[in-house]
Short mmCIF file of C-alpha atoms in Angstrom, two decimals:
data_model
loop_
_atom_site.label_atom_id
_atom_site.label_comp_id
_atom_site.label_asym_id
_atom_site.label_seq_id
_atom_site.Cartn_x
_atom_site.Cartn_y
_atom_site.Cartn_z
CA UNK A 107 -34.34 147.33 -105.61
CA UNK A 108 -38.03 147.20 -106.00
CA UNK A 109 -40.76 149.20 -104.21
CA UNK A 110 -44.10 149.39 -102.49
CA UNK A 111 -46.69 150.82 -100.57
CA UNK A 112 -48.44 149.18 -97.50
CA UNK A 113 -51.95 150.45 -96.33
CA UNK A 114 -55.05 149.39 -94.61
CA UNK A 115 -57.99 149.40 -96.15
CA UNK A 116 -59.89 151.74 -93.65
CA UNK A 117 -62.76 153.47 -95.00
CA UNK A 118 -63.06 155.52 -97.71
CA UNK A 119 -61.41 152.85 -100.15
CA UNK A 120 -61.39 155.61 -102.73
CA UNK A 121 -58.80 156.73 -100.13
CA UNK A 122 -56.96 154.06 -100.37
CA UNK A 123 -56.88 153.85 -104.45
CA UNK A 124 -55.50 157.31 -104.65
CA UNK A 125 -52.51 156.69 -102.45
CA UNK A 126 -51.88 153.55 -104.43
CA UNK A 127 -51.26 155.98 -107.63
CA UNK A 128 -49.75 158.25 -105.91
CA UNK A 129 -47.35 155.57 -105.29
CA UNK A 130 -46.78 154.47 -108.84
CA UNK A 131 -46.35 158.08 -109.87
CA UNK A 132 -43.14 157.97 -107.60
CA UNK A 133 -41.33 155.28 -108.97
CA UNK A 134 -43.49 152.21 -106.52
CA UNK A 135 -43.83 148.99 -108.28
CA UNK A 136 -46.02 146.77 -105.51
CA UNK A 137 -49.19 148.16 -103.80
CA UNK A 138 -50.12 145.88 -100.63
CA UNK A 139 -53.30 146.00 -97.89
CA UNK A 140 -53.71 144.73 -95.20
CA UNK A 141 -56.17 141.39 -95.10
CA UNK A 142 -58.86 141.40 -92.13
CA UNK A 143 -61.93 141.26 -92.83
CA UNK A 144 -63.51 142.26 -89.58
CA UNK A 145 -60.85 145.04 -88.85
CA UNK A 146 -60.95 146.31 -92.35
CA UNK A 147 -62.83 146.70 -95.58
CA UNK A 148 -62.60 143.72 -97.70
CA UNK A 149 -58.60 144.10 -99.55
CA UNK A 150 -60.07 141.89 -102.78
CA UNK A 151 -63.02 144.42 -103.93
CA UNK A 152 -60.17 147.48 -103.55
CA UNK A 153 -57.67 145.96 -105.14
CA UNK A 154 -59.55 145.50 -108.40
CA UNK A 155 -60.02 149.08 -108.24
CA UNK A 156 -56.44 149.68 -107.69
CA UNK A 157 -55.59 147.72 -110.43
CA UNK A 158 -58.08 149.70 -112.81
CA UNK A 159 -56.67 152.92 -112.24
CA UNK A 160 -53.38 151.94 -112.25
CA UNK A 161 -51.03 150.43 -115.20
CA UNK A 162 -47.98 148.29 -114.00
CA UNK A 163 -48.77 148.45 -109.87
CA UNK A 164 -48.43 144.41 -109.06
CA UNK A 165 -51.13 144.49 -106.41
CA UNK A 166 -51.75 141.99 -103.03
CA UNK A 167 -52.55 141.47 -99.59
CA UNK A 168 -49.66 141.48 -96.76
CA UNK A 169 -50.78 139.20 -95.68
CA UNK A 170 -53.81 136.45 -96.56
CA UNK A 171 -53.67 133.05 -94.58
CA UNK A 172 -55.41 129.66 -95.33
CA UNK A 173 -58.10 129.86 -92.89
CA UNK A 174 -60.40 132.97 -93.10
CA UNK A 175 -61.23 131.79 -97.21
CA UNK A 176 -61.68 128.79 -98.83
CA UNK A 177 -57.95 128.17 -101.12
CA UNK A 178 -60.13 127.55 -104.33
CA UNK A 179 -61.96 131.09 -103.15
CA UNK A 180 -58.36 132.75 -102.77
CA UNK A 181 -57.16 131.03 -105.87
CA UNK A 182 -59.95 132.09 -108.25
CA UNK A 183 -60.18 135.91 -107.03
CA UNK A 184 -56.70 136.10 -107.79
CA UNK A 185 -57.15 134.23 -111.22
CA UNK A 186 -59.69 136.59 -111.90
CA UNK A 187 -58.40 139.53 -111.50
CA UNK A 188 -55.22 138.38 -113.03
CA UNK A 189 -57.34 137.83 -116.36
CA UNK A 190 -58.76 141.40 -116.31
CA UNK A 191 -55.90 143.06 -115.76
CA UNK A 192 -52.93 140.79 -116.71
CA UNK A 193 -50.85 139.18 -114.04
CA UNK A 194 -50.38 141.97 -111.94
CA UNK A 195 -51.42 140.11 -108.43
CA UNK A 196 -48.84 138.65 -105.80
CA UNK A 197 -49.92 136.32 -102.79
CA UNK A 198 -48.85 137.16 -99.35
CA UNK A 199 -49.62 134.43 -97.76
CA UNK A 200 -49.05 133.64 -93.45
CA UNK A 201 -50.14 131.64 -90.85
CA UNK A 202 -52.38 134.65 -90.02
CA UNK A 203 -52.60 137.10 -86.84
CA UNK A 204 -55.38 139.96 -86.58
CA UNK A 205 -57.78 138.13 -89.22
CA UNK A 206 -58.10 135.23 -87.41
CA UNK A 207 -57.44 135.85 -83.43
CA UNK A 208 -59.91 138.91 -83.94
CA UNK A 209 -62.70 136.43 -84.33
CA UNK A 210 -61.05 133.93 -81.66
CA UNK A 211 -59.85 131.49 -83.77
CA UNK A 212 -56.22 130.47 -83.98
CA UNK A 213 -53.35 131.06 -86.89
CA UNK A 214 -53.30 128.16 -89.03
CA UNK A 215 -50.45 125.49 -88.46
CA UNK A 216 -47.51 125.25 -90.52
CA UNK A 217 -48.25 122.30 -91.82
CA UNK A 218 -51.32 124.01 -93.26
CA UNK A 219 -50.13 126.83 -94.50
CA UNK A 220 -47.16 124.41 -96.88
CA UNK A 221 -50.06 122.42 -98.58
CA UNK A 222 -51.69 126.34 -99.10
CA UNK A 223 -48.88 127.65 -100.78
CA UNK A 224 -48.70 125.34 -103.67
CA UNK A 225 -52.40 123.95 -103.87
CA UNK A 226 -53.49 128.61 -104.39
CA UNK A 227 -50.55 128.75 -106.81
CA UNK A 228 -51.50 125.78 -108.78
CA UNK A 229 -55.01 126.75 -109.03
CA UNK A 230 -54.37 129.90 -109.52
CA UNK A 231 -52.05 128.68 -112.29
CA UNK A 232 -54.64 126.65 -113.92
CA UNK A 233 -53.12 123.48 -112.53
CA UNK A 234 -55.03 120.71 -110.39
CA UNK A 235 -54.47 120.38 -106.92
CA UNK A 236 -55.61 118.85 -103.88
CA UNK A 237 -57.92 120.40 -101.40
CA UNK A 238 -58.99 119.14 -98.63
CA UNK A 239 -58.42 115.86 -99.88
CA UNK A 240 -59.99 116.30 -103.30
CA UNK A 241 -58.82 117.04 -106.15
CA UNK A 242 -59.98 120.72 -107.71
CA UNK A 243 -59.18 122.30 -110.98
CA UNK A 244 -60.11 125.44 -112.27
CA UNK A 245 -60.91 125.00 -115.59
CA UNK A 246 -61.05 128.60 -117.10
CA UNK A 247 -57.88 129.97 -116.11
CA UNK A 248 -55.27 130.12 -119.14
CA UNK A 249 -51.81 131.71 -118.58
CA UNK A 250 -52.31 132.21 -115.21
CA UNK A 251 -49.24 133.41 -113.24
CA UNK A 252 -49.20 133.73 -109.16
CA UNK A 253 -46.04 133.91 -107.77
CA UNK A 254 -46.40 133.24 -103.61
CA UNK A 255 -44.53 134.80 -101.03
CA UNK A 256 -44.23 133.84 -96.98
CA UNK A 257 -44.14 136.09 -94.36
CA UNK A 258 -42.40 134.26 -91.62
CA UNK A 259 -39.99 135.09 -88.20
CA UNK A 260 -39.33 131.38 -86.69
CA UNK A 261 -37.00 128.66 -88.12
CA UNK A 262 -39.49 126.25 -89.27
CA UNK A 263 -41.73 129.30 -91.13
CA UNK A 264 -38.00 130.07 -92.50
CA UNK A 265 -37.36 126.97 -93.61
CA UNK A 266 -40.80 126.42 -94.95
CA UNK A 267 -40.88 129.86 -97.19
CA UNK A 268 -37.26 128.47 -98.54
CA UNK A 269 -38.42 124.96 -99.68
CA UNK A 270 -42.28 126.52 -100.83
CA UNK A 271 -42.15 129.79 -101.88
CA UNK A 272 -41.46 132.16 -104.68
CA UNK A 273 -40.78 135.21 -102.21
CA UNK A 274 -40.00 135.55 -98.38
CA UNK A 275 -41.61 138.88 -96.92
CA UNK A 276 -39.48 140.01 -93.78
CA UNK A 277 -41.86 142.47 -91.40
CA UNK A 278 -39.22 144.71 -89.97
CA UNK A 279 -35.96 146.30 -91.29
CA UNK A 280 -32.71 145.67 -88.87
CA UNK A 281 -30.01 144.49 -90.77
CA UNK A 282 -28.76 141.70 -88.87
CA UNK A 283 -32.16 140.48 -88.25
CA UNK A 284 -32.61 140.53 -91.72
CA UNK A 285 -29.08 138.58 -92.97
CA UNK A 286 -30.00 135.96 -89.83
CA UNK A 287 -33.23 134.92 -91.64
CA UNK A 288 -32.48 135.76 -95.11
CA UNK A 289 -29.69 132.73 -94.59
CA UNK A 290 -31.54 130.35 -93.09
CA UNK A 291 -34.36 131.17 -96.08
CA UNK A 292 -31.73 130.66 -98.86
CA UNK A 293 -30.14 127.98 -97.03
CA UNK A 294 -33.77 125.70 -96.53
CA UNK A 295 -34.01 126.44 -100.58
CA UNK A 296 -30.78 125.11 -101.36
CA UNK A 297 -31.02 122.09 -98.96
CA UNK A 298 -34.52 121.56 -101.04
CA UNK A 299 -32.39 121.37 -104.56
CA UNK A 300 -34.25 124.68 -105.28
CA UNK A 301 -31.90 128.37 -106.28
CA UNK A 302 -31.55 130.39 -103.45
CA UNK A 303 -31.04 133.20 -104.93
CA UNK A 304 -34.40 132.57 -107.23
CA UNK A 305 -36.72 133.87 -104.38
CA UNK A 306 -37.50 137.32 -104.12
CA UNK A 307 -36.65 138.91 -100.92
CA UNK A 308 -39.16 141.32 -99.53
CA UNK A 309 -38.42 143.08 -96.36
CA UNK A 310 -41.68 145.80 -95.04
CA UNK A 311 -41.59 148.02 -92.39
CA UNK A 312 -42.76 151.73 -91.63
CA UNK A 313 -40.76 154.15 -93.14
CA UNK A 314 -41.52 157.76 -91.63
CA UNK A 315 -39.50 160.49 -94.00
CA UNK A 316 -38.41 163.66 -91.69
CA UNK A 317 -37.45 167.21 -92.68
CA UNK A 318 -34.00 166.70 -90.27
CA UNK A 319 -33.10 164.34 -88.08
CA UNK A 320 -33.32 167.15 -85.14
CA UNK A 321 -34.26 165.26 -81.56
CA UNK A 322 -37.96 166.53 -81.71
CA UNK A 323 -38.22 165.21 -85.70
CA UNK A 324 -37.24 161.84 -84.74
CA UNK A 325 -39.14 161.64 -81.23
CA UNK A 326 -42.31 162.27 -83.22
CA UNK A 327 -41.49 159.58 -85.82
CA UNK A 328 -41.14 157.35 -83.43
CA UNK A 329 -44.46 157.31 -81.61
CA UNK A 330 -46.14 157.26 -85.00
CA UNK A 331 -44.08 154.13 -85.76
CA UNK A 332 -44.22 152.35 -82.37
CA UNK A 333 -47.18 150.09 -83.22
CA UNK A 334 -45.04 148.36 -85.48
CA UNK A 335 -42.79 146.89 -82.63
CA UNK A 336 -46.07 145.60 -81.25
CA UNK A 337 -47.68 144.10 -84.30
CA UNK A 338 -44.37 142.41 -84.64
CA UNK A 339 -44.75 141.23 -80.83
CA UNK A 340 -47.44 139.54 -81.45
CA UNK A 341 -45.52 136.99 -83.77
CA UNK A 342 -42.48 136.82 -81.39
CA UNK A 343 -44.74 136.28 -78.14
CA UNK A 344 -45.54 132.88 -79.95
CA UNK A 345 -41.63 132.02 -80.92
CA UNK A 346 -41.12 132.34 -77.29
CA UNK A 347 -44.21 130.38 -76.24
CA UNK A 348 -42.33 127.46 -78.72
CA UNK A 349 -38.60 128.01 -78.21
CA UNK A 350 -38.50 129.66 -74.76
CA UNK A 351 -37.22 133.00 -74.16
CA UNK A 352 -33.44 132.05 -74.29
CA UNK A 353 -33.35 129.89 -77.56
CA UNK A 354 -30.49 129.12 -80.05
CA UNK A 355 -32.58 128.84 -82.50
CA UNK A 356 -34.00 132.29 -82.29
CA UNK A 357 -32.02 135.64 -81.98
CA UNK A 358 -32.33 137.35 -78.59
CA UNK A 359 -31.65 140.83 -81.04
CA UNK A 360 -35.73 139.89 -82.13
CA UNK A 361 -37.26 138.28 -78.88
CA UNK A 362 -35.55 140.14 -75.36
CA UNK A 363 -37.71 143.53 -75.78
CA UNK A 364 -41.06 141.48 -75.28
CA UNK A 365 -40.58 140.46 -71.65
CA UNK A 366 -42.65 143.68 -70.60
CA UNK A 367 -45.35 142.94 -72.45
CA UNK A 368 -48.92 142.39 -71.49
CA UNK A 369 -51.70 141.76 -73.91
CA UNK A 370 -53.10 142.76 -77.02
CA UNK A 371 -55.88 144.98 -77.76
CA UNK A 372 -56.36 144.13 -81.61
CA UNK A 373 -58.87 147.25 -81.82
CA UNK A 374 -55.62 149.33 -82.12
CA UNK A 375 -53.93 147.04 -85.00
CA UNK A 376 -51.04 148.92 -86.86
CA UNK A 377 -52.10 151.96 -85.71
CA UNK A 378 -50.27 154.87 -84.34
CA UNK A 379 -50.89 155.68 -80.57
CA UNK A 380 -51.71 151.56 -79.84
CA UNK A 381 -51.98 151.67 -76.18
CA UNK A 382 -50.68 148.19 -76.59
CA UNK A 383 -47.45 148.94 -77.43
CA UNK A 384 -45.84 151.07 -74.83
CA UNK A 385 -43.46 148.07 -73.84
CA UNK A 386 -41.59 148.41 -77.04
CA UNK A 387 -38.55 150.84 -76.45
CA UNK A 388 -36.77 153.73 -78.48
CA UNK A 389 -33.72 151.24 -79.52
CA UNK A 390 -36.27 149.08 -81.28
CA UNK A 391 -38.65 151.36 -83.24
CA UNK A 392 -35.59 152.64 -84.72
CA UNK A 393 -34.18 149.12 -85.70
CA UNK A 394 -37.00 147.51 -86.73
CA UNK A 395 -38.04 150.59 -88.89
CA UNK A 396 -36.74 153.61 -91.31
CA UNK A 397 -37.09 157.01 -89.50
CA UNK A 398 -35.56 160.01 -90.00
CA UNK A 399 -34.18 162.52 -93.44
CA UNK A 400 -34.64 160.81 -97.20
CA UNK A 401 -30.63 160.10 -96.80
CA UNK A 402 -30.55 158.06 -93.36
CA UNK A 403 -33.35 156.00 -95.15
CA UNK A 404 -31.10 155.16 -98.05
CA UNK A 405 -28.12 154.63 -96.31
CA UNK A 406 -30.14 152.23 -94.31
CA UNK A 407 -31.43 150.59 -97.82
CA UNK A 408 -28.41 150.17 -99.19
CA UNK A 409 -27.01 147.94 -96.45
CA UNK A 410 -30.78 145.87 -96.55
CA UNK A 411 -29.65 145.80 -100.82
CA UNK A 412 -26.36 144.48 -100.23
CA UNK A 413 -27.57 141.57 -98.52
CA UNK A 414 -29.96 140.34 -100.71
CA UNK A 415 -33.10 142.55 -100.19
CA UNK A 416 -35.12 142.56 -103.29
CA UNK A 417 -37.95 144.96 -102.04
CA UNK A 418 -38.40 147.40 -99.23
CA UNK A 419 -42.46 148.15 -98.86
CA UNK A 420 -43.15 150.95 -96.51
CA UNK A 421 -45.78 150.53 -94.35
CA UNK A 422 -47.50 154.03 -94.09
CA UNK A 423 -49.90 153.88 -91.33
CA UNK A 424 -48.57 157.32 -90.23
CA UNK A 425 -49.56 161.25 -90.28
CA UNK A 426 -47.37 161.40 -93.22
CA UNK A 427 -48.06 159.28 -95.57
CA UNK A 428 -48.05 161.82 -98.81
CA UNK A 429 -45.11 163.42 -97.95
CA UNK A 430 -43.49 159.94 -96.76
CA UNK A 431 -43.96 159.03 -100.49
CA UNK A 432 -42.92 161.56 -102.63
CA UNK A 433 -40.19 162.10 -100.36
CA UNK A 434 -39.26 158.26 -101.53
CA UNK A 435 -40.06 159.48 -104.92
CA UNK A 436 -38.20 162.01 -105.06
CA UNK A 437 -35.03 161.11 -103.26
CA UNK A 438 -34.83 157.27 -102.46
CA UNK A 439 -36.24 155.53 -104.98
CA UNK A 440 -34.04 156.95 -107.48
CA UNK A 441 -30.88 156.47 -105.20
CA UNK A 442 -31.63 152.51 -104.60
CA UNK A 443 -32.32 152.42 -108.65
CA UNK A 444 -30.34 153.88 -110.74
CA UNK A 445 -27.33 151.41 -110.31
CA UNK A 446 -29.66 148.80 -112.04
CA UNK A 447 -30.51 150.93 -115.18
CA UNK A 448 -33.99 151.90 -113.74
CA UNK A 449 -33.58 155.63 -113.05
#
């Protein structure tokens, strides 16, 4: 099982680079921001920096979407700074939430983001594709490589990341969430003649690392986790507007704990103490993320391994985000590695 490190890229990006080798120094092999360009420093400019002063990091944002840049824009930033520093980049690529409803404008259809996936990987690639109708090359890219992953929840994002995509990134961590959409991912790629098991499987989530798993410990980890359930709201507040709140073709497990919620106030994105998400309850925070001592965390990996997780990247918007990593360093990481020759 792979690794990595979600941040923001709040002010000072410096900051931000630091963490990222602090990261790689404890065994992480991704390095992900945030993408929202109002909320946050630009991800693009810092991850060139992350990439300098690191040496194998793979480096992207989690997530980009089709709408806030131009694909040919997306596609040649991450051609470029695949040819300075090798292919080190990944695209996490969604319909898009706080980047575009921040401004008042509305995540991109589906529809939209399937011709995005493969017209930013082709260019990216050094292939032609179409854009916008016209066709667009990018003629100095040479060996190019850009492997794209979807973050999706619903059935027809599922299905769309297993007919289009090279990875499927999962935002939160419960275990039969997680078999429920890895199978309908793997089953979408096999209906489209494509290997199932050829897509990487990313599942992210906040992973808050406590000295015991004493009722105070655990409380505390909690509220500094919380705004997770309500980031993840957001995307299930539309499955319901779609599919109704009683659907088949959507777990109740991800949708029932929304019914007491009431707006957004994107000011407060993925941060801890969001004032937006006091609907979301104990019993979810501690599904939908990885609290408590280094061992509950890899117990809890182990069962997100064995069925079919490639990567777990910790979000670490959280007062402990140094001791959150080298406690992964230290303790988890080499217990979720060393069975594959790693450690």
């Amino acid at each position: 099982m792979d690794f990595g490190l979600v941040l923001q890229t709040d002010p000072p990006a410096s900051r931000v680079v630091e963490l990222m080798r602090r990261a790689e120094r404890n065994g992480f092999r991704y390095g992900w921001t945030f993408d929202s360009a109002v909320l946050w420093q630009e991800p693009f400019v810092i991850h060139s920096r992350i990439l300098e002063h690191t040496t194998e990091l793979h480096v992207g944002p989690m997530v980009t979407n089709p709408g806030t840049r131009a694909w040919e824009v997306t596609a040649s930033t991450f051609a470029t700074l695949n040819d300075m520093f090798g292919n080190r980049t990944v695209c996490g690529l969604g319909r898009g939430d706080s980047a575009l409803r921040v401004v008042g404008r509305r995540p991109n259809t589906l529809a939209r983001l399937a011709e995005a996936v493969d017209a930013i990987r082709d260019l990216a690639e050094g292939r032609e594709a179409v854009v916008d109708g016209n066709p667009v090359r990018i003629p100095w890219v040479k060996d190019g490589r850009l492997p794209v992953w979807v973050a999706a929840y619903g059935p027809r994002a599922l299905a769309l990341a297993g007919r289009k995509a090279d990875g499927f990134i999962l935002q939160l961590a419960d275990p039969f969430l997680t078999e429920w959409m890895v199978r309908a991912v793997r089953t979408a790629a096999r209906e489209a003649g494509r290997d199932p098991d050829a897509l990487t499987i990313c599942v992210a989530a906040p992973a808050y690392v406590t000295a015991d798993d004493s009722p105070g410990a655990l409380a505390h980890a909690r509220e500094q986790c919380r705004w997770f359930g309500g980031m993840v709201g957001n995307h299930v507040a539309d499955l319901v507007a779609r599919y109704g709140e009683h659907s088949a073709l959507v777990p109740a497990e991800l949708t029932a704990y929304i019914k007491d919620r009431h707006g957004y106030d994107y000011s407060h994105h993925g941060r801890a103490g969001n004032p937006s998400t006091d609907f979301v309850p104990d019993g979810v925070v501690d599904r939908f993320c990885l609290l408590g001592p280094a061992a509950a965390h890899v117990e809890r990996l182990r069962a997100l391994r064995d069925l079919g997780v490639d990567q777990f990247a910790v979000y670490a918007m959280h007062d402990a985000r140094e001791t959150t990593i080298d406690a992964y360093g230290a303790e988890v990481i080499p217990a979720l590695t060393a069975v594959d020759g790693r450690h």
